[in-house]
Each structure stands twice: as C-alpha cells, then as structure tokens.
C-alpha cells in the first residue's frame, strides 16, 4: 500500500469536495441551502472518489478497495475535525456532535467507501484475480 499517495489523494478529494459543498451555497436553488449543499456534496463525491481511486491504482497497486475507501474516509473525517467544523460549522451554531451524528455525513461516508470498493472490484480485482490464477 502506498501510504503517501493514498493520503495525498485523500486530501485532494476532501479539498475538492469542500469546494463543491461551499460553492453550492452561491447558487441557491432549493429553499434549504444546507440540504442543497449536502446533495451537491453527495453527488460530487462519486466522481471525485472514482477519479482518486483511478489515480491511486494507476501503477499496479492492488490494495483492497475497502481499505482505500476507509483511509479516504478517515482522512476526510480528520480534516473535517481540524478544519470544517471549526471554520464552517461552529460559526453557524453547530458543533462536533451535530456534525458527526448528522445522517447526511454517514450517507456520504458510505458513498465514499462504496465507490472506492466499486472501483476496486470493477477495475482492479479482475486483473489481480487473473494474475494469481
């Protein structure tokens, strides 16, 4: 497992996801801007994790997709703890508890891990299986 590459890609995914989340507030379509931002994040995380996974697996790495997804999630949760909650959530009346117990947070976490696993089983696992056979 290439730890440095995995962490770097995870940070990149988090940065782009936060940009999509905050940018969605600029073009309010729904009456509830928080719900709109969560929907935009939920949709943008799919191609971001797919792209991040493709970059990670580019040079023949065969780490299980579940591990890659969990590492991506842990990086995002760590950065949310250090940056997102203090800078974006707390000034608007939220706190760590409300952020990390929000249903949307866990749906997005499942998406993140699921897309990394899906990429692995579609693109990497068939090659690994034929090499071992």
PDB file of C-alpha atoms in Angstrom, residues 33-126:
ATOM      1  CA  UNK A  33     -29.326  25.703   1.391  1.00  0.00           C
ATOM      2  CA  UNK A  34     -27.859  23.123   3.780  1.00  0.00           C
ATOM      3  CA  UNK A  35     -29.834  20.335   2.158  1.00  0.00           C
ATOM      4  CA  UNK A  36     -28.767  21.580  -1.272  1.00  0.00           C
ATOM      5  CA  UNK A  37     -25.104  21.640  -0.225  1.00  0.00           C
ATOM      6  CA  UNK A  38     -25.353  18.087   1.117  1.00  0.00           C
ATOM      7  CA  UNK A  39     -26.960  16.945  -2.130  1.00  0.00           C
ATOM      8  CA  UNK A  40     -24.226  18.595  -4.193  1.00  0.00           C
ATOM      9  CA  UNK A  41     -21.581  17.007  -1.969  1.00  0.00           C
ATOM     10  CA  UNK A  42     -23.284  13.641  -2.191  1.00  0.00           C
ATOM     11  CA  UNK A  43     -23.279  13.807  -5.989  1.00  0.00           C
ATOM     12  CA  UNK A  44     -19.801  15.283  -6.358  1.00  0.00           C
ATOM     13  CA  UNK A  45     -18.168  12.703  -4.100  1.00  0.00           C
ATOM     14  CA  UNK A  46     -18.967   9.948  -6.608  1.00  0.00           C
ATOM     15  CA  UNK A  47     -16.729  11.137  -9.474  1.00  0.00           C
ATOM     16  CA  UNK A  48     -14.131  12.544  -7.075  1.00  0.00           C
ATOM     17  CA  UNK A  49     -13.572   9.196  -5.343  1.00  0.00           C
ATOM     18  CA  UNK A  50     -13.682   7.357  -8.679  1.00  0.00           C
ATOM     19  CA  UNK A  51     -11.003   9.690 -10.054  1.00  0.00           C
ATOM     20  CA  UNK A  52      -8.948   9.460  -6.855  1.00  0.00           C
ATOM     21  CA  UNK A  53      -9.143   5.669  -6.948  1.00  0.00           C
ATOM     22  CA  UNK A  54      -8.064   5.577 -10.587  1.00  0.00           C
ATOM     23  CA  UNK A  55      -5.050   7.732  -9.754  1.00  0.00           C
ATOM     24  CA  UNK A  56      -4.165   5.571  -6.757  1.00  0.00           C
ATOM     25  CA  UNK A  57      -4.378   2.289  -8.657  1.00  0.00           C
ATOM     26  CA  UNK A  58      -2.594   3.626 -11.759  1.00  0.00           C
ATOM     27  CA  UNK A  59       0.797   1.982 -11.183  1.00  0.00           C
ATOM     28  CA  UNK A  60      -0.298  -1.561 -10.410  1.00  0.00           C
ATOM     29  CA  UNK A  61      -1.191  -1.131  -6.732  1.00  0.00           C
ATOM     30  CA  UNK A  62      -3.568  -3.897  -5.595  1.00  0.00           C
ATOM     31  CA  UNK A  63      -4.688  -2.711  -2.146  1.00  0.00           C
ATOM     32  CA  UNK A  64      -8.241  -3.808  -1.353  1.00  0.00           C
ATOM     33  CA  UNK A  65     -10.796  -1.138  -2.220  1.00  0.00           C
ATOM     34  CA  UNK A  66     -12.374  -1.324   1.220  1.00  0.00           C
ATOM     35  CA  UNK A  67      -9.079  -0.299   2.835  1.00  0.00           C
ATOM     36  CA  UNK A  68      -8.614   2.516   0.319  1.00  0.00           C
ATOM     37  CA  UNK A  69     -12.162   3.763   0.959  1.00  0.00           C
ATOM     38  CA  UNK A  70     -11.784   3.626   4.732  1.00  0.00           C
ATOM     39  CA  UNK A  71      -8.493   5.537   4.546  1.00  0.00           C
ATOM     40  CA  UNK A  72     -10.139   8.166   2.322  1.00  0.00           C
ATOM     41  CA  UNK A  73     -12.955   8.430   4.877  1.00  0.00           C
ATOM     42  CA  UNK A  74     -10.596   8.681   7.855  1.00  0.00           C
ATOM     43  CA  UNK A  75      -8.628  11.438   6.132  1.00  0.00           C
ATOM     44  CA  UNK A  76     -11.853  13.327   5.385  1.00  0.00           C
ATOM     45  CA  UNK A  77     -13.110  12.898   8.950  1.00  0.00           C
ATOM     46  CA  UNK A  78      -9.767  14.061  10.354  1.00  0.00           C
ATOM     47  CA  UNK A  79      -9.741  17.157   8.135  1.00  0.00           C
ATOM     48  CA  UNK A  80     -13.384  17.824   8.991  1.00  0.00           C
ATOM     49  CA  UNK A  81     -12.414  17.722  12.657  1.00  0.00           C
ATOM     50  CA  UNK A  82      -9.499  20.123  12.189  1.00  0.00           C
ATOM     51  CA  UNK A  83     -10.910  22.498   9.572  1.00  0.00           C
ATOM     52  CA  UNK A  84     -14.549  22.077   8.522  1.00  0.00           C
ATOM     53  CA  UNK A  85     -16.220  22.073  11.924  1.00  0.00           C
ATOM     54  CA  UNK A  86     -14.259  24.965  13.486  1.00  0.00           C
ATOM     55  CA  UNK A  87     -14.343  27.185  10.367  1.00  0.00           C
ATOM     56  CA  UNK A  88     -17.732  26.435   8.804  1.00  0.00           C
ATOM     57  CA  UNK A  89     -19.987  24.661  11.290  1.00  0.00           C
ATOM     58  CA  UNK A  90     -19.279  26.320  14.643  1.00  0.00           C
ATOM     59  CA  UNK A  91     -19.696  29.911  13.380  1.00  0.00           C
ATOM     60  CA  UNK A  92     -23.182  28.922  12.212  1.00  0.00           C
ATOM     61  CA  UNK A  93     -24.214  27.494  15.579  1.00  0.00           C
ATOM     62  CA  UNK A  94     -23.226  23.869  15.052  1.00  0.00           C
ATOM     63  CA  UNK A  95     -20.785  21.698  16.935  1.00  0.00           C
ATOM     64  CA  UNK A  96     -18.821  18.481  16.560  1.00  0.00           C
ATOM     65  CA  UNK A  97     -21.662  16.357  17.874  1.00  0.00           C
ATOM     66  CA  UNK A  98     -24.256  17.654  15.427  1.00  0.00           C
ATOM     67  CA  UNK A  99     -21.819  17.415  12.531  1.00  0.00           C
ATOM     68  CA  UNK A 100     -20.662  13.851  13.143  1.00  0.00           C
ATOM     69  CA  UNK A 101     -24.095  12.498  14.072  1.00  0.00           C
ATOM     70  CA  UNK A 102     -25.822  14.015  11.056  1.00  0.00           C
ATOM     71  CA  UNK A 103     -27.409  11.386   8.818  1.00  0.00           C
ATOM     72  CA  UNK A 104     -26.022  13.090   5.694  1.00  0.00           C
ATOM     73  CA  UNK A 105     -22.461  12.759   6.983  1.00  0.00           C
ATOM     74  CA  UNK A 106     -22.804   8.985   7.264  1.00  0.00           C
ATOM     75  CA  UNK A 107     -24.538   8.603   3.904  1.00  0.00           C
ATOM     76  CA  UNK A 108     -21.653  10.459   2.273  1.00  0.00           C
ATOM     77  CA  UNK A 109     -19.177   8.303   4.230  1.00  0.00           C
ATOM     78  CA  UNK A 110     -20.851   5.137   2.929  1.00  0.00           C
ATOM     79  CA  UNK A 111     -20.756   6.545  -0.596  1.00  0.00           C
ATOM     80  CA  UNK A 112     -17.064   7.329  -0.256  1.00  0.00           C
ATOM     81  CA  UNK A 113     -16.128   3.834   0.893  1.00  0.00           C
ATOM     82  CA  UNK A 114     -18.577   2.218  -1.539  1.00  0.00           C
ATOM     83  CA  UNK A 115     -17.221   3.985  -4.613  1.00  0.00           C
ATOM     84  CA  UNK A 116     -13.645   3.048  -3.721  1.00  0.00           C
ATOM     85  CA  UNK A 117     -14.747  -0.582  -3.294  1.00  0.00           C
ATOM     86  CA  UNK A 118     -16.731  -0.486  -6.534  1.00  0.00           C
ATOM     87  CA  UNK A 119     -13.727   0.858  -8.429  1.00  0.00           C
ATOM     88  CA  UNK A 120     -11.557  -1.880  -6.983  1.00  0.00           C
ATOM     89  CA  UNK A 121     -13.957  -4.688  -7.889  1.00  0.00           C
ATOM     90  CA  UNK A 122     -14.617  -3.361 -11.386  1.00  0.00           C
ATOM     91  CA  UNK A 123     -11.153  -2.217 -12.453  1.00  0.00           C
ATOM     92  CA  UNK A 124      -8.506  -3.829 -10.203  1.00  0.00           C
ATOM     93  CA  UNK A 125      -9.798  -7.138  -8.866  1.00  0.00           C
ATOM     94  CA  UNK A 126     -10.289  -8.816 -12.270  1.00  0.00           C
TER      95      UNK A 126
END
